[in-house]
Coordinates of C-alpha atoms in Angstrom, one line a residue:
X9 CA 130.8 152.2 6.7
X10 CA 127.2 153.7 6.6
X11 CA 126.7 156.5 4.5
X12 CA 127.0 159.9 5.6
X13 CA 124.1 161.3 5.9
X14 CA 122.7 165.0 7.3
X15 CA 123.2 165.4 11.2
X16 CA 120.6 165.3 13.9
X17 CA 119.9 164.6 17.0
X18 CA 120.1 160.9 17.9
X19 CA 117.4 158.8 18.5
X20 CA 117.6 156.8 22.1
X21 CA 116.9 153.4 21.0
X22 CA 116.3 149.8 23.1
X23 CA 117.6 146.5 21.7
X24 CA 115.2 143.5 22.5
X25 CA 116.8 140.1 22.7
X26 CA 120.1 141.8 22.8
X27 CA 122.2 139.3 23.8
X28 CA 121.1 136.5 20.8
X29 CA 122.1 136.3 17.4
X30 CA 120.2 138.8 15.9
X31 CA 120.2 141.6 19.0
X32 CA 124.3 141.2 18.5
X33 CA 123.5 142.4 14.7
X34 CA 121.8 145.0 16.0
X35 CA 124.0 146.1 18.6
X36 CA 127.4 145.7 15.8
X37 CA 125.0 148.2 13.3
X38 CA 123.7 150.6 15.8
X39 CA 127.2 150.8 17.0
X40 CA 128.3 153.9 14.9
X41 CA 124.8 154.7 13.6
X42 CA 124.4 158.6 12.8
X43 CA 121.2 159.2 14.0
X44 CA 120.5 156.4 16.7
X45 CA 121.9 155.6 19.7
X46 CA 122.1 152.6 22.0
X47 CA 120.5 153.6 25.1
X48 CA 119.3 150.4 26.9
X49 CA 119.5 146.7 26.0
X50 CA 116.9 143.6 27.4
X51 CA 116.9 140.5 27.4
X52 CA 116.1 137.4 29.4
X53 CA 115.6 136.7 33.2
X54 CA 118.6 134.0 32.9
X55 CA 120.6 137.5 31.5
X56 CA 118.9 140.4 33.0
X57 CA 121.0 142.4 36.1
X58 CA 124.8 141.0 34.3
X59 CA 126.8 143.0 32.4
X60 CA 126.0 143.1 28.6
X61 CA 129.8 141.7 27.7
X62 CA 129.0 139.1 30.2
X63 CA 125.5 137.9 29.7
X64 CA 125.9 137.9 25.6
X65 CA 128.0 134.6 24.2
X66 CA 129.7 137.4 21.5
X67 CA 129.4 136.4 17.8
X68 CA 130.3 138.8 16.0
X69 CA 133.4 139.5 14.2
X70 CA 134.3 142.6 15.8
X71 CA 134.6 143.1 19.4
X72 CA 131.8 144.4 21.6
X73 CA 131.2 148.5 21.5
X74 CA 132.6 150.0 24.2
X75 CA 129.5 151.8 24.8
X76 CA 127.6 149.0 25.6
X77 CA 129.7 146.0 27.2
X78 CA 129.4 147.5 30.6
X79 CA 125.3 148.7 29.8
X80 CA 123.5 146.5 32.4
X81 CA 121.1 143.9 30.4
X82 CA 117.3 144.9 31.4
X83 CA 114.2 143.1 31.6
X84 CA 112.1 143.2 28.3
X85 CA 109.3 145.2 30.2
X86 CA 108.7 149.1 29.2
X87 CA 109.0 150.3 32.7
X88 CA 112.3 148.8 32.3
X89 CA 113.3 151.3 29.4
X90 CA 111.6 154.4 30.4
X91 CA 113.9 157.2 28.4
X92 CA 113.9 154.8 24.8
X93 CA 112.8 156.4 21.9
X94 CA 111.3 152.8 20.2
X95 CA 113.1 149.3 20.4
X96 CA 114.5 147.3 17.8
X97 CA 113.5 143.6 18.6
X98 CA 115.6 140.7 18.1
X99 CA 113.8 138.6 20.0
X100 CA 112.8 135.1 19.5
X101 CA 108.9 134.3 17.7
X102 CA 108.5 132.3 21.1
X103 CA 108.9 135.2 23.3
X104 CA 108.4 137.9 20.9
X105 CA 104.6 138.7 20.6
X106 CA 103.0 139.6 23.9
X107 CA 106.6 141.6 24.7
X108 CA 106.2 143.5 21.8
X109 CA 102.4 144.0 22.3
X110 CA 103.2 145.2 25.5
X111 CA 105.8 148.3 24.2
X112 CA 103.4 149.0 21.4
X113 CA 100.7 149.4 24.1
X114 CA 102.6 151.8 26.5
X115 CA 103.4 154.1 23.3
X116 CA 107.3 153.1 22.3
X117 CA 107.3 152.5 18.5
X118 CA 108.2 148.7 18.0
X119 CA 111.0 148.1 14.6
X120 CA 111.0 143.8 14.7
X121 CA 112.5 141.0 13.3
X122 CA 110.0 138.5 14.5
X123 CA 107.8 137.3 12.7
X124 CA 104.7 137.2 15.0
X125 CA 102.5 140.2 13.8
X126 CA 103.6 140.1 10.1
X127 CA 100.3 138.6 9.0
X128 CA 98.2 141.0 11.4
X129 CA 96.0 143.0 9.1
X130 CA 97.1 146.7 10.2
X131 CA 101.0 145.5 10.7
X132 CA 103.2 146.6 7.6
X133 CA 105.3 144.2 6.4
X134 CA 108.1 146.2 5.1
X135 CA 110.8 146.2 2.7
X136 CA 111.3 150.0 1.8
X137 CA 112.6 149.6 -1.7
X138 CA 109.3 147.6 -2.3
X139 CA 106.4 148.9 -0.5
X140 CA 107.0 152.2 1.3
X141 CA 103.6 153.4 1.3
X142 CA 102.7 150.5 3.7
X143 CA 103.6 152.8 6.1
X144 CA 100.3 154.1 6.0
X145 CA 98.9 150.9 7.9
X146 CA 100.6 152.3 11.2
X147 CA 97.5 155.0 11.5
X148 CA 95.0 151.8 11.6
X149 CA 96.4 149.9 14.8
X150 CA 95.0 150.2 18.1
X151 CA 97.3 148.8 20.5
X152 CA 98.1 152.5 21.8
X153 CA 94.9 155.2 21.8
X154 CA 97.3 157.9 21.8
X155 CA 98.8 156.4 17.7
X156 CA 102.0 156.9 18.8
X157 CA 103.3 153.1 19.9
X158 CA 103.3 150.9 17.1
X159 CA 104.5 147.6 15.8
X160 CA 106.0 147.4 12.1
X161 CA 107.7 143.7 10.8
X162 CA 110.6 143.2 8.5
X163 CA 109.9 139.7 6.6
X164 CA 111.3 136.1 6.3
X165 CA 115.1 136.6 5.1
X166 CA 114.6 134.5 1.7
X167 CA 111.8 137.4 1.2
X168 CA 114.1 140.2 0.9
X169 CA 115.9 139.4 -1.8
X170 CA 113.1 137.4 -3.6
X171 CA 110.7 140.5 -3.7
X172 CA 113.7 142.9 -4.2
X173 CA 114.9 141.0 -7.2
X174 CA 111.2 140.6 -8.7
X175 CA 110.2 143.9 -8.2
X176 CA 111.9 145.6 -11.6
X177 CA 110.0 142.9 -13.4
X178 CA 106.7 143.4 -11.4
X179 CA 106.9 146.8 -12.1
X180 CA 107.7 146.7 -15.8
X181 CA 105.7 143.9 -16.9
X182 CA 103.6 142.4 -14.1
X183 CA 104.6 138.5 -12.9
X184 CA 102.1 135.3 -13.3
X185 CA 104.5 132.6 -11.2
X186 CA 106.8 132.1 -9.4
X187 CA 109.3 129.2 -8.6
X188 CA 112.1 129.5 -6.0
X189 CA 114.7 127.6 -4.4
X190 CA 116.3 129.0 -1.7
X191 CA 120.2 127.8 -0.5
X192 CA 120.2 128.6 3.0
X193 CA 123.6 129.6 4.9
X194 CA 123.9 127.9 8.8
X195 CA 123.7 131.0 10.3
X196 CA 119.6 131.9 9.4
X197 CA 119.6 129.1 12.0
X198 CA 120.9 131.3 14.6
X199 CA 123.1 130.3 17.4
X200 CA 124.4 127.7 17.8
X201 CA 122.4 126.5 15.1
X202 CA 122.9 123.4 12.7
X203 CA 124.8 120.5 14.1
X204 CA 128.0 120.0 12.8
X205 CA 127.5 116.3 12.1
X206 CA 124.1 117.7 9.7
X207 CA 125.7 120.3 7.6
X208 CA 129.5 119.4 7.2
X209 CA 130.1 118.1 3.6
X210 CA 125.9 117.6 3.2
X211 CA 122.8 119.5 2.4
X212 CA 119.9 119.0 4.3
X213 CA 116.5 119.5 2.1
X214 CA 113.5 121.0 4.0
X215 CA 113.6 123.9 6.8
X216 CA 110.8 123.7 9.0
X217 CA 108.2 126.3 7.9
X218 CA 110.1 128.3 5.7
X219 CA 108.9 127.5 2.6
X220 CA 105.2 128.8 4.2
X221 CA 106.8 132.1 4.8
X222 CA 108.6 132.1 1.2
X223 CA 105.1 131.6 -0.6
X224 CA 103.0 133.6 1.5
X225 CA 104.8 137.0 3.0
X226 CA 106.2 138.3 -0.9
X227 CA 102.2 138.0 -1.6
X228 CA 101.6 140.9 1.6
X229 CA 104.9 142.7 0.2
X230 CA 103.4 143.1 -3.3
X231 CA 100.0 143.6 -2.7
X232 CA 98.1 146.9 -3.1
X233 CA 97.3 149.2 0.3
X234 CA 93.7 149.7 0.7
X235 CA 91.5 152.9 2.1
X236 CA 90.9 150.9 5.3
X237 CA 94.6 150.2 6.1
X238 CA 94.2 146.7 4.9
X239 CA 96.3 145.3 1.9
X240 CA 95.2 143.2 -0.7
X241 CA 97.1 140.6 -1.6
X242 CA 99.1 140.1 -4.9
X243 CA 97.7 137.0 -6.9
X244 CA 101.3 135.5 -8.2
X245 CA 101.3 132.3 -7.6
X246 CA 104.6 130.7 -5.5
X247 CA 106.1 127.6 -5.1
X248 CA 108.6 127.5 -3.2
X249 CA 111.5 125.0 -1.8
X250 CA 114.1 125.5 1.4
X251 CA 117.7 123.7 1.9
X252 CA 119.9 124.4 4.3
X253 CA 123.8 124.7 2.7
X254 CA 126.9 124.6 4.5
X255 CA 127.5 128.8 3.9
X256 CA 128.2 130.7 6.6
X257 CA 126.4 133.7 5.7
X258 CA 124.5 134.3 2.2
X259 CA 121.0 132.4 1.1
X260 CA 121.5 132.1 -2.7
X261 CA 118.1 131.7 -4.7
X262 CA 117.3 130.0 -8.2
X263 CA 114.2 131.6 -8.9
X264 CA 112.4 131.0 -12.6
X265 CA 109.5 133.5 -13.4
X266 CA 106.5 133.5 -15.7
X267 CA 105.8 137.4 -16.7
X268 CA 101.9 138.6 -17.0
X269 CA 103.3 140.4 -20.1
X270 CA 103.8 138.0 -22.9
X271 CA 106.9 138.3 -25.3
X272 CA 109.7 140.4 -23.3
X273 CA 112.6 139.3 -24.5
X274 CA 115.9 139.1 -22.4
X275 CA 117.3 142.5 -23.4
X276 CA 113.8 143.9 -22.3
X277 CA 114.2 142.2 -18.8
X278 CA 117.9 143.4 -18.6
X279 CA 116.4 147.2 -19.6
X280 CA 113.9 146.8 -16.9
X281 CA 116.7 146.2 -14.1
X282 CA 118.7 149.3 -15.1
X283 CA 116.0 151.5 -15.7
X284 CA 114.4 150.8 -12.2
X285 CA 115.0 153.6 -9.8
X286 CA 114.4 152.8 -5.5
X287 CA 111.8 155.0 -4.1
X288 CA 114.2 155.4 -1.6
X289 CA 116.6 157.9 -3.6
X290 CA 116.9 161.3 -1.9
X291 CA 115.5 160.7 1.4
X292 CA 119.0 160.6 2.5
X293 CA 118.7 157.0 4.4
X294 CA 122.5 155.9 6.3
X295 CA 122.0 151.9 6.0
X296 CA 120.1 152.4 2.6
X297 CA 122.6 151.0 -0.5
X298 CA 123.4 152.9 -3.5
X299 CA 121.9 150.4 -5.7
X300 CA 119.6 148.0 -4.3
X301 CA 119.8 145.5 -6.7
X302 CA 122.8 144.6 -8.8
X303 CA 122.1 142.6 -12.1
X304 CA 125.9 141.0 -12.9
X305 CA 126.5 139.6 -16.6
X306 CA 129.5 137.2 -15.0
X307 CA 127.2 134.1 -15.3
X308 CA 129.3 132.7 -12.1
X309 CA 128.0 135.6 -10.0
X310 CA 126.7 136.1 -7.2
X311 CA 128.2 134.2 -5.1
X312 CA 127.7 134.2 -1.1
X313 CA 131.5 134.5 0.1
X314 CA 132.1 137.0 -2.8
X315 CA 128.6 139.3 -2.8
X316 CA 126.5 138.7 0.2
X317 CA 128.8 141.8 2.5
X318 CA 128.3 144.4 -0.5
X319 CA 127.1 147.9 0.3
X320 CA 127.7 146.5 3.6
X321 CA 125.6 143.6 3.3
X322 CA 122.4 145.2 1.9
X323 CA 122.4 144.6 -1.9
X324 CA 120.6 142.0 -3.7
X325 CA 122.8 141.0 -6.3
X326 CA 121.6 138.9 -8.9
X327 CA 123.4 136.7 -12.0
X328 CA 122.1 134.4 -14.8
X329 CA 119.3 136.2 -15.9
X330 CA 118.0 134.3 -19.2
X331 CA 114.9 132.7 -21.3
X332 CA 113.7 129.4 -19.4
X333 CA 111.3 126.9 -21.3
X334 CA 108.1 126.8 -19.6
X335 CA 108.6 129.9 -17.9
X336 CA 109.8 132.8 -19.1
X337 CA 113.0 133.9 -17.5
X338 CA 115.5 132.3 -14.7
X339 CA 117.9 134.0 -12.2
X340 CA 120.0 133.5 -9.6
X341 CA 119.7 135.9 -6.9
X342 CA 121.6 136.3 -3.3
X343 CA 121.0 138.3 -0.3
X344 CA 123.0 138.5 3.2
X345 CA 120.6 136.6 5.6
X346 CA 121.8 138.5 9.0
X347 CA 121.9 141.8 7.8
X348 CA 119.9 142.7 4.5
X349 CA 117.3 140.1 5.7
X350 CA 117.4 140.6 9.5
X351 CA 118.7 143.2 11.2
X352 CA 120.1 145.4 8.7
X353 CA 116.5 145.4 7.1
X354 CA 115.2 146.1 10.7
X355 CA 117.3 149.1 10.7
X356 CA 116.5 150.6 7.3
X357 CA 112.8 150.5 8.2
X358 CA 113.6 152.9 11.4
X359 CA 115.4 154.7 9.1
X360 CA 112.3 155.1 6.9
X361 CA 110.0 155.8 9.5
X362 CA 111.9 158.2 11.0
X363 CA 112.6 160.4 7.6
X364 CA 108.2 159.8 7.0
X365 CA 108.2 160.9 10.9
X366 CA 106.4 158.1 12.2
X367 CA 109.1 157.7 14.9
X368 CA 110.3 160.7 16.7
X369 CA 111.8 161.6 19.9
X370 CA 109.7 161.3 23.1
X371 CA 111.0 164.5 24.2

């Protein structure tokens, strides 16, 4: 259940890649969303013309909205979705970035998953808990003259619950390092993803280019905006390691951490976790959780099939925090891969931009 939030008037929105993996996430979050509403959904020529209930090869654990089984899948073109507000984009990195360019330029505000623009100099990378005011890089992109169509990128779903679960100690004592290894469930794979015959009973040790992504994107994430729309990039220094696990749904993260601050003790790093407050509080967000990040003292918490769906899949909970030799503290941490670090993140951002009023209604 999303929070309830004050009324408005609902946004019309357009899911991209609405019949994959991720546009189904969008389509099972949007379903009974408060302030946006499904108005069109696109996806391929091989889908485009059928019925959504028939063109979409349905994942999801619930059945498909009523609302939009009998919406008829559109072509991902904006003359196709002429009365959407913006578009959430699910679409895959191999499609994604001249589609998306293409919205942006006719003036519909683009919310995506991919990850094809998130290194682009004037595209915020977003995770609102973390860096809200990158916002502000929106102003400095030219793909529409009017301002008002836009591209903004959620990151790499280890990301999301890496720099949510450093950010307390960023913030209270600065970080040096960084070492992470990420336990990746089957389903960041998307659909149909890992072969049975790989994953069953194994653990396969490297994901092709995600361990790029972990070390670079939390560096955009944490860095500092700068007067020209740019951001400059935080200096911690990350190493970082991928393996795909037989979990459905849940990337579990050992991460060790060497501080900038010397001599914080482990009751000082605990302190720093409850004391830390999301710039998020009061702006009245529906998908944003309570408590974005949930230290446990269990020392067999978090675990994936126990943690990853709480506050509806969009805490980071963490477990284990202690002292570690050469560096300075160790944690586990988990996020849900689907939702916190795809599409559920996707949606928060809308959320954000739409309470800052970068998004509005075209009418």
């Amino acid at each position: 259940m999303l929070r309830k939030t004050k009324a408005m008037n609902r946004l019309k929105v357009g899911v991209l890649g609405a019949t994959g993996a991720v546009g189904q996430k969008f389509i099972r979050l949007l379903a009974d969303h408060p302030w946006f509403e499904i108005a069109a959904v696109a996806a391929s020529s091989r889908s485009a013309g059928k019925p959504y209930a028939e063109a979409a090869h349905w994942i999801e654990p619930i059945p498909v909205p009523e609302a939009v089984a009998g919406m008829t899948v559109r072509a991902c073109e904006p003359e196709a979705l002429p009365e959407v507000d913006f578009v959430f984009s699910g679409m895959d990195a191999a499609v994604a970035g001249d589609i998306e360019r293409r919205f942006a330029e006719a003036g519909i505000p683009v919310v995506t998953n991919a990850r094809n623009y998130r290194r682009e100099a004037h595209v915020p990378l977003l995770v609102p808990e973390v860096n809200p005011d990158h916002i502000a890089q929106i102003a400095h992109q030219t793909f529409d003259p009017s301002g008002r169509g836009f591209i903004v990128t959620n990151p790499n779903c280890v990301c999301v619950p890496l720099v949510l679960s450093l950010k307390p100690l960023a913030d209270a004592f600065g970080i040096d390092s960084v070492v992470v290894t990420s336990m990746q469930a089957v389903s960041g794979a998307g659909y149909p993803g890992v072969p049975s015959l790989d994953i069953l009973g194994n653990v396969v040790p490297y994901i092709g280019g995600e361990e790029e992504k972990i070390m670079w994107e939390p560096l955009k994430l944490m860095g500092e905006l700068q007067a020209d729309g740019t951001v400059q990039n935080s200096t911690i220094g990350i190493h970082a390691s991928a393996y795909r696990v037989p979990v459905v749904e849940g990337h579990l993260l050992s991460v060790l951490v060497k501080l900038a601050t010397p001599g914080v003790s482990e009751q000082d790093a605990q302190q720093a976790y409850a004391d830390w407050q999301s710039p998020l509080a009061g702006l009245d967000l529906p998908s944003a959780p309570e408590q974005p990040v949930l230290l446990y003292d269990e020392p067999r918490f978090p675990q994936p099939k126990l943690h990853a769906p709480n506050e509806n899949g969009m805490q980071v909970t963490m477990g284990r925090l202690r002292k570690a030799g050469l560096f300075d503290f160790a944690y586990t941490a988990l996020g849900h891969n689907t939702i916190r670090g795809a599409a559920g993140g996707a949606v928060l951002n809308a959320e954000m931009l739409v309470a800052k009023k970068r998004i509005r209604s075209r009418n």
